[in-house]
Amino acid sequence: MAQALESEPEVEMILGLGANEPKVPLERTEFVRSDQKYSILNRIVRATQVDTIVHTFLETNSVNVSSRSLHEINVIGTLNLLAAAGTAGSSVRQVVVKSSTHIYGAAETDPAWFSEDTRRTSPVRTRLERSLIEVESLVKDFTDDNPHLVVSVLRFANVLGTDIITPISYNLRRRRLPCIAGFDPLVQFVEEDDVVRALEYVTAHSIAGVYNVAGAGKLPWSEVASICGAYLVPLPPIRPRAFAAPLQRIRALQFPPEMEGLVRFGRGVDTGTLIRAGFEYRYTSAGAVESFARANNLRRSTGSDGEAYRYEQDVEQFFRHSPAVVRGIDG
Amino acid sequence: MGGVSADRPDIARMAHPSEGAGGSHDGDTEGDDPEDTLSSHPARQAGAGTDTEGEADTGGDRVSATEAATNALRAEAVAPVSYLPVAAQQEHAEPHDPRRSDVDEWGRSEHMRSIVRRLYNPMYKYWFRAEWEGLEKIPLHGGALLIANHAGAIPSDAPAIMHGIEEELGRPVYGLADYWFRTIPVVGTMWSRTGGVPAHPDNAYRILHDQQQLALVFPEGTKATSKTYTDRYRLRRFGRGGFVEIAMRAGVPVIPIACVGAEESMPILFRIPAVAKALGLPYFPVTANALVMGPIGYVTYFPVKMKFRVLDPITFDAEPGLDRYSRSRVMDEAESIRATLQDALHDMLRERRSVWFG
């Protein structure tokens, strides 16, 4: 995301904020390592007079996160961020939140396509969905309380790409894909590039509102496996998670609770609203899967995702601030 | 499904002979069946693939035609694409879509459907000896909501109607049915691949309005299939008239189809609610078939003569696209459609001399 923003000349300054070090080379971005503590966020917002916050730290994979830290990251993190953005005299003009279509759930009673204002049809069963719903209600309250701000929420379908690891990509990288025997639901995917481009698009154009983001079309789960050359690992229709648990324990696959409904009933979201707002996708759902499959082939052949990058703070500091570096020659 | 591992052209190629077979079969029907008022060949030509994409036929080459048809369908499926201004569409080519199967957004696969049609055809032609009347009232283009009476412990009318229309008119029919089907492993997937769609108002609207396809619903729902033999041909309550509301909103006609024969194909003698509850089924019937044939009776129909009569399309003088329609108007329309259908059924039964030979 920051990389994409860097290429925009009118963006004066980018401030990266995260608990982990960045995995991609950033030229102009100042990176601050922090967690979601209110005091720090508030101080940063005040000190830097930022006008736009792009909130991408929501955890949408509950495999490696405990119930408590999921709540801590998603709900409390958002709460603090919004509080910092909404303080009196804050310079923030725009907030963009990256959410997930997991918020719609997946059940047999679902329509084939969810639009942004379709209510979910099933009760909330997983903690991830619960936390996302809580986050979005916080964002909604924030929007209502701050009508002068541009607040946008992007709900992304299953993301595939080399940089973002989701349970689905984790499994596909190992050339296996858990499914529930006898079910072959239709699913949507969105390519990582489109994720970044969508975030950039709403940020640059200051588009407010809630938008679904997913590649065009849907494809059957079995077709995903076939495009990626993965084997389907059938789990029994009754209590599939109990059977997946030992496999998950030995890290053979990932099958988080929120995935169960998805591989049973699938999910489709209508992306018309964002497209009508002018956004253009580069990948369809099947295209996203294919692009991931290609990247996966490369990774299998070379053992890496192309050039690896390690963030080294001292080196970064040197290049950015040392008077010894001659500026204007190489960025 | 295993089929999806096949390459795209393969699927097109595999779909091809079946279409040819369908065509030749149509010739047969015309010969056998003087009542068939449709000259099916032009119909098939017009409806190749789905009716919404005219360019499918101009493609010349069959493979590309099928592909164009599926792509067009998909492009339309993701309706928003067409909302783009023309200039924007020209600037940016459609993103590459490397699909491998022909499963559409509703889960229907024409490839799978053609296999099922081939398997089911002997049943349709020689077991039920299905006969249609007024098939020309079903449009070859544009959306329409087909409704029919429903019967049989495992209803035999739905597959017969879908098969009949797809064979004779060459356009797909989406069967809207209870969500419950989706929850059954294997059956749910097969149901979806062969044109079953969960009955949700949004789904129905999209099929009828956005995609201008045919949808088949049974407004009585499971109330009809669970009724016992003593109640045969007595229409149950037509739900809450939701089908009328959807047709109004989508601006499409309702076309009632009266079906005689399905009632006797698998009649229910009595139901055992305790077993249904234990198995999680909507109802557990003891059928005449089961008494005669044992457990096999649960999957075998009696060789009844099936007759379908398509009634006049009913159009509503209501503004399409509204969220809500007058409840009393909807209920009145539903009730009048129900009365029409009931009359047609009585009329057909008056003419019927034998359950087995029609």
XYZ file of C-alpha atoms in Angstrom:
689
model
C 0.000 0.000 0.000
C 2.674 2.436 1.024
C 4.641 1.520 -2.072
C 1.685 2.453 -4.205
C 1.226 5.731 -2.402
C 4.884 6.599 -2.781
C 4.496 6.742 -6.515
C 1.913 9.511 -6.171
C 3.809 12.814 -6.354
C 1.212 14.881 -4.500
C 1.447 12.783 -1.395
C 3.759 14.716 0.879
C 4.537 12.205 3.502
C 3.637 8.663 4.347
C 3.810 7.267 7.788
C 3.832 3.548 8.214
C 2.678 2.172 11.482
C 2.728 -1.424 12.513
C 3.768 -4.027 15.006
C 5.896 -5.840 12.457
C 8.615 -4.559 10.219
C 7.683 -3.871 6.623
C 8.345 -6.657 4.174
C 8.700 -4.508 1.089
C 11.243 -1.803 0.315
C 9.832 1.641 1.008
C 11.565 4.766 -0.132
C 9.725 7.681 1.339
C 7.714 6.049 4.049
C 8.649 6.730 7.617
C 8.047 3.583 9.556
C 7.168 3.604 13.222
C 7.052 0.372 15.059
C 4.299 0.363 17.593
C 1.249 -1.472 18.764
C -2.252 -0.177 19.022
C -1.900 1.817 22.199
C -4.148 4.789 22.324
C -1.622 7.200 23.783
C 0.922 6.518 21.083
C -1.621 6.734 18.280
C -2.983 9.962 19.638
C 0.486 11.452 19.934
C 1.430 10.392 16.446
C -1.751 11.822 14.967
C -1.182 15.103 16.756
C 2.502 15.332 16.085
C 2.313 14.606 12.397
C -0.964 16.330 11.571
C -1.866 13.462 9.224
C -4.930 13.972 7.118
C -5.587 10.393 6.023
C -5.534 7.158 7.949
C -5.617 3.885 6.063
C -6.493 1.231 8.558
C -5.289 -2.134 7.334
C -4.334 -3.948 10.485
C -7.562 -5.885 10.959
C -6.801 -9.533 11.460
C -8.954 -11.617 9.134
C -7.360 -14.974 9.792
C -8.026 -16.514 13.149
C -5.598 -19.412 12.841
C -2.575 -18.100 14.674
C -4.310 -15.585 16.857
C -5.862 -16.296 20.197
C -9.378 -15.219 20.842
C -8.119 -12.505 23.142
C -5.554 -11.022 20.828
C -8.019 -11.113 17.948
C -10.292 -8.923 20.020
C -7.354 -6.818 21.135
C -6.086 -6.198 17.606
C -9.360 -5.759 15.788
C -11.747 -4.189 18.213
C -9.495 -2.389 20.660
C -7.040 -1.377 17.960
C -9.792 0.157 15.860
C -11.359 1.763 18.883
C -8.095 3.503 19.723
C -7.353 4.482 16.181
C -10.772 6.016 15.715
C -10.529 7.734 19.074
C -7.220 9.258 18.054
C -8.622 10.312 14.707
C -11.723 11.813 16.270
C -10.131 13.907 19.022
C -11.069 17.549 19.019
C -8.877 19.539 16.699
C -7.656 16.467 14.900
C -6.251 17.054 11.450
C -7.645 13.788 10.101
C -9.927 14.232 7.108
C -10.264 10.684 5.865
C -10.289 7.191 7.301
C -10.174 4.077 5.155
C -10.833 0.742 6.822
C -9.904 -2.607 5.322
C -12.512 -5.135 6.379
C -13.523 -8.520 5.039
C -16.527 -10.180 3.452
C -16.339 -12.670 6.303
C -18.675 -10.194 7.938
C -21.538 -11.622 5.847
C -20.995 -15.115 7.168
C -21.871 -18.088 5.011
C -25.014 -20.135 5.397
C -27.496 -22.048 3.304
C -30.012 -19.229 3.644
C -27.694 -16.693 1.986
C -28.525 -15.047 -1.300
C -26.113 -15.802 -4.125
C -24.875 -12.223 -4.040
C -24.598 -9.985 -1.007
C -24.867 -6.297 -1.647
C -23.357 -3.873 0.839
C -26.624 -3.433 2.690
C -27.805 -7.047 2.643
C -28.031 -8.308 6.183
C -26.347 -11.564 7.062
C -28.850 -14.375 7.287
C -27.238 -16.561 9.908
C -26.319 -15.963 13.523
C -22.692 -15.079 14.198
C -20.823 -18.246 15.005
C -17.132 -17.435 14.797
C -15.120 -14.994 16.830
C -13.550 -13.473 13.734
C -16.932 -12.561 12.327
C -17.979 -11.239 15.694
C -14.939 -9.005 15.921
C -15.420 -7.710 12.378
C -19.035 -6.869 13.080
C -17.979 -5.054 16.210
C -15.318 -3.141 14.301
C -17.715 -2.092 11.584
C -20.261 -0.935 14.112
C -17.520 1.168 15.727
C -16.692 2.603 12.321
C -20.347 3.308 11.683
C -20.695 5.152 14.976
C -17.549 7.075 14.129
C -19.016 8.016 10.749
C -22.224 9.211 12.354
C -20.358 11.217 14.981
C -18.001 12.830 12.479
C -20.049 13.739 9.431
C -17.288 16.044 8.177
C -14.906 13.125 7.690
C -14.703 10.830 4.683
C -14.962 7.329 6.052
C -14.806 4.342 3.765
C -14.941 0.671 4.554
C -13.750 -1.841 1.999
C -14.867 -5.409 2.487
C -12.464 -7.677 0.690
C -13.288 -11.184 -0.468
C -10.696 -13.927 -0.096
C -7.380 -12.291 -0.882
C -4.784 -14.166 -2.871
C -1.261 -12.953 -3.422
C 2.349 -13.526 -2.516
C 2.523 -11.022 0.308
C -0.680 -11.698 2.186
C -0.940 -15.106 3.776
C -4.463 -16.309 4.310
C -5.601 -19.805 5.292
C -6.504 -20.450 1.661
C -3.133 -19.354 0.311
C -1.370 -21.227 3.120
C -3.090 -24.406 1.968
C -2.626 -23.755 -1.724
C 1.082 -23.149 -1.245
C 1.264 -26.663 0.096
C -0.757 -27.844 -2.889
C -3.694 -28.964 -0.851
C -7.074 -27.474 -0.289
C -9.421 -28.684 2.427
C -12.983 -29.184 1.315
C -16.044 -30.723 2.858
C -16.941 -33.968 1.157
C -19.949 -33.578 -1.096
C -19.805 -29.782 -1.210
C -18.401 -27.675 -3.999
C -19.396 -24.089 -3.270
C -18.856 -21.029 -5.403
C -16.328 -18.552 -4.091
C -14.789 -15.236 -5.051
C -11.240 -14.023 -4.840
C -9.495 -10.716 -5.098
C -5.928 -10.268 -6.199
C -3.492 -8.547 -3.866
C -2.786 -5.835 -6.449
C -6.474 -5.095 -6.705
C -6.628 -4.901 -2.910
C -3.933 -2.242 -2.890
C -5.394 -0.463 -5.889
C -8.840 -0.390 -4.313
C -7.461 1.075 -1.083
C -5.470 3.588 -3.083
C -8.475 4.423 -5.235
C -10.818 5.272 -2.392
C -8.025 7.126 -0.607
C -7.067 9.201 -3.624
C -10.641 9.954 -4.673
C -11.973 10.432 -1.138
C -14.874 8.085 -1.699
C -16.975 7.533 1.383
C -19.149 4.527 2.103
C -19.042 0.784 2.379
C -17.871 -1.218 -0.612
C -17.465 -4.863 -1.448
C -14.237 -5.665 -3.234
C -13.950 -8.936 -5.135
C -12.910 -10.080 -8.554
C -15.629 -10.551 -11.143
C -17.399 -13.877 -11.218
C -17.366 -16.850 -8.939
C -15.755 -20.178 -9.343
C -16.290 -23.564 -7.725
C -13.946 -24.561 -4.946
C -12.812 -27.598 -6.932
C -11.833 -25.331 -9.806
C -9.592 -23.347 -7.466
C -7.773 -26.553 -6.629
C -7.579 -27.490 -10.273
C -6.139 -24.130 -11.372
C -3.533 -24.284 -8.611
C -2.769 -27.944 -9.160
C -3.703 -28.637 -5.564
C -5.297 -31.753 -4.133
C -8.639 -31.499 -2.432
C -8.495 -32.818 1.108
C -12.040 -33.939 1.876
C -13.229 -33.459 5.422
C -16.388 -35.181 6.663
C -19.585 -33.126 6.417
C -20.220 -33.644 10.109
C -17.834 -31.781 12.410
C -15.193 -31.124 9.767
C -13.214 -28.913 12.115
C -12.704 -31.700 14.617
C -11.098 -33.733 11.841
C -9.090 -30.812 10.551
C -7.740 -29.959 14.000
C -4.994 -32.622 14.118
C -3.927 -31.728 10.586
C -3.823 -28.112 11.613
C -1.783 -29.042 14.676
C 0.920 -30.638 12.528
C 0.709 -27.588 10.236
C -0.425 -29.666 7.293
C -3.267 -27.303 6.600
C -5.207 -24.387 7.982
C -8.908 -24.645 8.526
C -10.109 -21.814 10.740
C -13.735 -21.753 11.925
C -14.717 -18.970 9.525
C -13.632 -21.174 6.618
C -16.114 -23.922 7.400
C -19.171 -22.022 6.179
C -17.255 -20.786 3.167
C -16.272 -24.236 1.924
C -19.750 -25.538 2.640
C -21.946 -22.827 1.148
C -19.596 -20.351 -0.513
C -20.172 -16.636 -0.638
C -20.702 -14.046 -3.318
C -20.626 -10.299 -2.952
C -21.938 -7.820 -5.466
C -19.133 -5.465 -6.393
C -21.283 -3.142 -8.459
C -21.111 -0.189 -6.079
C -17.358 0.219 -6.260
C -17.306 -0.360 -10.008
C -19.965 2.304 -10.467
C -17.768 4.573 -8.378
C -15.205 4.152 -11.148
C -12.861 1.474 -9.884
C -11.528 -0.996 -12.424
C -10.360 -4.445 -11.545
C -7.297 -5.978 -13.124
C -8.196 -9.509 -12.140
C -11.348 -11.579 -12.091
C -11.846 -14.158 -9.361
C -10.440 -16.894 -11.561
C -7.709 -14.513 -12.720
C -6.649 -13.943 -9.124
C -6.413 -17.680 -8.569
C -4.413 -18.140 -11.739
C -2.026 -15.335 -10.896
C -1.522 -16.890 -7.481
C -0.928 -20.284 -9.078
C 1.795 -18.759 -11.273
C 3.482 -17.069 -8.344
C 3.227 -20.349 -6.529
C 4.959 -22.177 -9.355
C 7.781 -19.651 -9.268
C 8.094 -20.045 -5.538
C 8.233 -23.797 -5.817
C 10.933 -23.654 -8.456
C 13.175 -21.047 -6.867
C 12.259 -21.468 -3.236
C 11.388 -17.810 -2.756
C 8.877 -15.209 -3.870
C 11.431 -13.387 -5.938
C 13.684 -10.834 -4.246
C 13.366 -10.914 -0.502
C 13.611 -7.688 1.418
C 14.667 -7.161 4.997
C 13.922 -3.968 6.757
C 16.987 -2.744 8.549
C 16.356 0.280 10.560
C 19.930 1.506 10.804
C 20.458 1.276 7.071
C 17.161 3.040 6.425
C 18.033 5.759 8.881
C 21.405 6.189 7.233
C 19.970 6.542 3.739
C 17.263 8.900 4.803
C 18.976 11.241 7.172
C 22.751 10.990 6.879
C 24.370 14.047 5.364
C 26.829 11.705 3.692
C 24.156 10.460 1.302
C 24.098 12.502 -1.869
C 20.435 13.336 -2.535
C 18.740 13.721 -5.845
C 20.704 11.037 -7.618
C 18.900 7.916 -6.594
C 15.635 8.891 -4.943
C -16.630 -32.097 -9.366
C -14.214 -34.161 -11.361
C -15.306 -32.565 -14.599
C -13.737 -29.288 -13.887
C -10.233 -30.559 -14.441
C -11.033 -30.695 -18.133
C -9.760 -27.861 -20.272
C -12.119 -25.221 -21.494
C -12.224 -26.299 -25.185
C -12.818 -29.872 -24.057
C -15.931 -28.853 -22.269
C -17.133 -26.961 -25.263
C -16.388 -29.955 -27.421
C -18.164 -32.284 -25.036
C -21.153 -30.032 -24.902
C -21.222 -29.965 -28.659
C -22.281 -33.545 -29.485
C -24.997 -33.386 -26.883
C -26.460 -30.385 -28.602
C -26.342 -32.274 -31.838
C -28.038 -35.213 -30.173
C -30.655 -32.918 -28.752
C -31.342 -31.582 -32.202
C -31.850 -34.982 -33.732
C -34.018 -35.991 -30.832
C -36.156 -32.985 -31.461
C -36.741 -34.279 -34.945
C -37.967 -37.521 -33.394
C -40.366 -35.798 -31.094
C -41.871 -33.910 -33.932
C -42.508 -37.180 -35.689
C -43.893 -39.006 -32.678
C -45.847 -36.274 -31.214
C -48.262 -34.361 -33.369
C -49.379 -32.298 -30.399
C -46.007 -30.676 -30.190
C -46.944 -27.333 -31.603
C -43.414 -26.058 -31.755
C -41.099 -26.585 -34.608
C -38.268 -27.074 -32.213
C -35.392 -26.554 -34.550
C -35.685 -22.812 -35.062
C -36.434 -22.553 -31.397
C -33.202 -24.249 -30.580
C -31.349 -22.021 -32.995
C -32.730 -18.919 -31.420
C -32.081 -20.101 -27.931
C -28.619 -21.562 -28.384
C -26.773 -21.100 -25.133
C -28.928 -18.604 -23.381
C -31.216 -16.145 -24.977
C -29.657 -13.025 -23.568
C -26.632 -13.094 -25.785
C -27.459 -12.728 -29.406
C -23.825 -12.582 -30.425
C -23.339 -16.198 -29.390
C -24.849 -17.345 -32.643
C -22.947 -14.958 -34.837
C -19.725 -16.444 -33.472
C -19.863 -19.028 -36.246
C -17.372 -21.383 -34.692
C -19.202 -23.508 -32.128
C -16.486 -23.546 -29.519
C -16.081 -19.817 -29.477
C -19.825 -19.413 -29.499
C -20.156 -21.425 -26.332
C -17.305 -19.529 -24.805
C -18.757 -16.225 -25.812
C -22.048 -17.312 -24.368
C -20.548 -18.245 -21.042
C -18.407 -15.151 -20.927
C -21.280 -12.919 -21.821
C -23.374 -14.613 -19.191
C -20.670 -14.140 -16.665
C -20.053 -10.580 -17.640
C -23.711 -9.975 -17.187
C -23.720 -11.962 -14.010
C -21.416 -9.414 -12.571
C -23.856 -6.892 -13.823
C -21.859 -3.819 -12.867
C -19.572 -4.142 -15.880
C -22.353 -2.867 -18.073
C -22.811 0.185 -15.896
C -19.455 1.558 -16.961
C -19.524 4.384 -19.434
C -18.771 3.192 -22.942
C -15.510 5.114 -23.146
C -14.208 3.496 -20.000
C -15.109 0.080 -21.338
C -13.167 0.631 -24.504
C -10.125 1.975 -22.742
C -9.774 -0.971 -20.428
C -10.113 -4.419 -21.865
C -12.020 -6.905 -19.781
C -9.662 -8.594 -17.369
C -8.507 -12.010 -18.446
C -10.761 -14.695 -16.981
C -9.104 -18.106 -17.008
C -12.093 -20.250 -16.070
C -11.769 -23.982 -16.537
C -15.324 -25.154 -15.994
C -18.568 -23.755 -17.291
C -20.188 -23.492 -13.870
C -22.079 -20.203 -13.828
C -22.710 -17.893 -10.907
C -25.694 -19.967 -9.780
C -23.665 -23.153 -9.798
C -25.363 -24.426 -12.947
C -23.118 -26.161 -15.421
C -24.387 -26.610 -18.950
C -21.935 -29.464 -19.361
C -23.281 -31.292 -16.317
C -26.799 -30.404 -17.316
C -26.364 -31.933 -20.773
C -25.118 -35.184 -19.240
C -28.087 -35.276 -16.904
C -30.414 -34.492 -19.794
C -29.045 -37.420 -21.728
C -29.500 -39.754 -18.758
C -32.938 -38.464 -17.897
C -34.315 -38.406 -21.426
C -35.349 -42.110 -21.572
C -37.188 -41.652 -18.288
C -38.930 -38.564 -19.642
C -39.848 -40.101 -22.978
C -40.554 -43.733 -22.201
C -41.353 -43.916 -18.499
C -43.465 -40.811 -17.995
C -44.217 -40.292 -21.728
C -44.424 -36.601 -20.958
C -46.679 -34.505 -23.131
C -46.896 -30.738 -23.379
C -49.726 -28.492 -24.325
C -49.295 -24.793 -25.007
C -45.519 -24.804 -24.831
C -45.476 -21.863 -27.264
C -46.741 -19.662 -24.434
C -43.314 -19.842 -22.822
C -41.240 -17.067 -24.389
C -37.986 -17.850 -26.152
C -36.498 -14.578 -24.956
C -36.785 -12.601 -21.808
C -37.481 -13.539 -18.238
C -40.561 -15.329 -17.035
C -41.536 -16.888 -13.755
C -42.908 -20.374 -14.275
C -45.062 -21.744 -11.499
C -46.521 -25.210 -11.227
C -48.335 -27.488 -8.885
C -46.052 -29.763 -6.948
C -46.476 -33.392 -5.990
C -44.866 -36.693 -5.144
C -42.898 -37.594 -2.029
C -39.748 -36.919 -4.032
C -41.352 -34.626 -6.605
C -41.075 -35.913 -10.143
C -42.532 -32.763 -11.698
C -39.572 -30.403 -11.200
C -36.999 -32.403 -13.209
C -39.596 -33.216 -15.865
C -40.589 -29.580 -16.382
C -36.989 -28.379 -16.447
C -35.975 -31.156 -18.809
C -38.965 -30.596 -21.069
C -38.423 -26.873 -21.459
C -34.681 -27.175 -21.931
C -35.116 -29.861 -24.571
C -37.965 -28.238 -26.442
C -37.040 -24.558 -26.181
C -33.302 -24.891 -25.772
C -33.067 -22.355 -22.998
C -32.045 -22.988 -19.422
C -34.495 -23.091 -16.569
C -33.406 -22.306 -13.036
C -35.366 -24.244 -10.458
C -35.854 -22.219 -7.317
C -36.192 -24.483 -4.327
C -35.819 -24.669 -0.594
C -32.448 -23.802 0.970
C -32.553 -27.165 2.598
C -31.179 -28.843 -0.540
C -27.928 -26.964 -0.136
C -27.223 -28.583 3.191
C -27.133 -32.146 1.850
C -23.712 -33.312 0.714
C -23.421 -34.500 -2.905
C -27.164 -34.060 -3.536
C -26.882 -30.339 -2.866
C -23.955 -29.970 -5.232
C -25.628 -31.997 -7.969
C -28.815 -30.029 -7.457
C -26.923 -26.795 -7.888
C -24.972 -27.980 -10.961
C -28.162 -29.041 -12.694
C -29.895 -25.704 -12.283
C -31.164 -25.611 -8.713
C -30.990 -22.209 -7.034
C -31.888 -21.413 -3.424
C -35.172 -19.545 -3.418
C -34.140 -16.117 -2.174
C -35.917 -12.985 -3.443
C -32.570 -11.451 -4.484
C -31.645 -14.554 -6.461
C -35.011 -14.639 -8.187
C -34.826 -10.949 -9.057
C -31.360 -11.304 -10.528
C -32.309 -14.311 -12.641
C -35.564 -12.813 -13.879
C -34.733 -9.140 -14.194
C -30.978 -8.749 -14.628
C -30.423 -11.894 -16.656
C -33.865 -12.309 -18.218
C -33.897 -16.060 -17.681
C -36.609 -18.541 -16.862
C -37.155 -19.486 -13.259
C -39.394 -22.262 -12.041
C -41.000 -22.128 -8.611
C -43.537 -24.202 -6.797
C -45.461 -21.707 -4.701
C -46.957 -24.417 -2.536
C -43.516 -25.562 -1.405
C -43.170 -28.662 0.747
C -46.790 -28.364 1.831
C -47.629 -29.876 -1.551
C -45.055 -32.647 -1.690
C -45.805 -33.778 1.836
C -49.554 -34.081 1.303
C -51.041 -37.544 1.297
C -52.720 -39.302 -1.605
C -56.180 -38.419 -0.303
C -55.415 -34.736 -0.962
C -54.174 -35.234 -4.518
C -54.644 -32.364 -6.954
C -55.848 -30.054 -4.228
C -53.604 -27.033 -4.333
C -52.185 -25.944 -1.018
C -51.822 -22.352 0.101
C -49.569 -20.410 -2.288
C -47.082 -19.394 0.362
C -47.331 -15.709 1.140
C -47.658 -14.770 -2.492
C -43.952 -14.008 -2.661
C -43.783 -15.246 -6.240
C -46.260 -12.571 -7.367
C -44.260 -9.872 -5.647
C -41.031 -11.041 -7.297
C -42.635 -11.143 -10.735
C -44.004 -7.633 -10.197
C -40.646 -6.333 -9.054
C -38.796 -7.967 -11.931
C -41.470 -6.885 -14.406
C -41.857 -10.376 -15.864
C -44.974 -12.456 -16.506
C -46.038 -15.394 -14.390
C -46.711 -18.484 -16.471
C -48.631 -21.213 -14.641
C -48.056 -24.817 -15.656
C -50.621 -27.427 -14.674
C -49.083 -30.834 -14.221
C -51.042 -34.072 -14.100
C -49.373 -37.362 -13.265
C -46.761 -36.404 -10.712
C -49.274 -36.945 -7.907
C -49.549 -40.636 -8.749
C -45.855 -41.177 -9.496
C -44.954 -41.452 -5.825
C -48.046 -41.059 -3.675
C -47.700 -40.679 0.061
C -49.906 -42.976 2.131
C -48.959 -41.513 5.489
C -46.118 -39.678 7.176
C -44.049 -40.554 10.228
C -43.137 -37.257 11.908
C -40.910 -38.916 14.534
C -38.596 -40.356 11.882
C -38.518 -37.061 10.026
C -37.511 -35.326 13.217
C -34.822 -37.881 13.987
C -33.363 -37.656 10.477
C -33.752 -33.896 10.219
C -35.956 -34.160 7.130
C -38.870 -31.847 6.315
C -41.139 -34.901 6.322
C -40.766 -38.669 6.252
C -43.309 -40.324 3.956
C -44.403 -43.909 3.605
C -45.119 -44.133 -0.088
C -47.110 -46.602 -2.110
C -43.924 -47.226 -4.072
C -42.163 -48.315 -0.887
C -44.986 -50.727 -0.041
C -44.895 -52.282 -3.505
C -41.161 -52.286 -4.141
C -39.559 -52.058 -0.729
C -36.730 -49.608 -0.126
C -36.171 -49.278 -3.892
C -39.577 -47.625 -3.969
C -38.044 -44.540 -2.413
C -36.109 -43.916 -5.601
C -38.475 -45.399 -8.185
C -41.520 -43.718 -9.623
C -44.607 -45.464 -10.938
C -44.767 -45.243 -14.741
C -47.567 -42.713 -14.811
C -48.473 -40.663 -17.863
C -47.351 -37.081 -17.321
C -49.148 -34.216 -18.959
C -48.290 -30.564 -18.762
C -50.507 -27.704 -19.788
C -49.005 -24.236 -20.010
C -51.616 -21.627 -19.143
C -51.775 -18.081 -20.425
C -49.026 -15.794 -19.128
C -50.203 -13.362 -16.492
C -48.712 -9.906 -16.607
C -49.141 -7.430 -13.800
C -50.031 -3.841 -14.239
C -47.596 -2.770 -11.552
C -44.533 -0.587 -11.593
C -41.438 -2.810 -11.560
C -38.528 -2.292 -9.220
C -40.362 -1.293 -6.055
C -39.299 -2.671 -2.718
C -42.823 -3.425 -1.623
C -46.155 -3.985 -3.267
C -49.601 -3.723 -1.833
C -50.086 -6.800 0.286
C -53.762 -7.114 -0.587
C -53.041 -6.833 -4.307
C -50.317 -9.477 -4.073
C -52.568 -11.837 -2.155
C -55.456 -11.283 -4.586
C -53.253 -12.000 -7.588
C -51.791 -15.089 -5.938
C -55.233 -16.351 -5.082
C -56.534 -15.767 -8.606
C -53.541 -17.589 -10.099
C -54.156 -20.415 -7.703
C -57.805 -20.614 -8.764
C -56.844 -20.616 -12.458
C -54.352 -23.396 -11.906
C -56.824 -25.411 -9.872
C -59.441 -25.059 -12.628
C -56.958 -26.179 -15.249
C -56.064 -29.213 -13.141
C -59.713 -30.186 -12.756
C -60.199 -29.738 -16.457
C -57.253 -31.974 -17.274
C -58.398 -34.598 -14.787
C -61.864 -34.596 -16.341
C -60.267 -35.465 -19.673
C -57.952 -38.089 -18.272
C -59.158 -41.642 -18.657
C -56.231 -43.525 -17.200
C -53.466 -42.695 -14.738
C -51.077 -44.853 -16.742
C -52.031 -44.009 -20.302
C -53.436 -40.525 -20.001
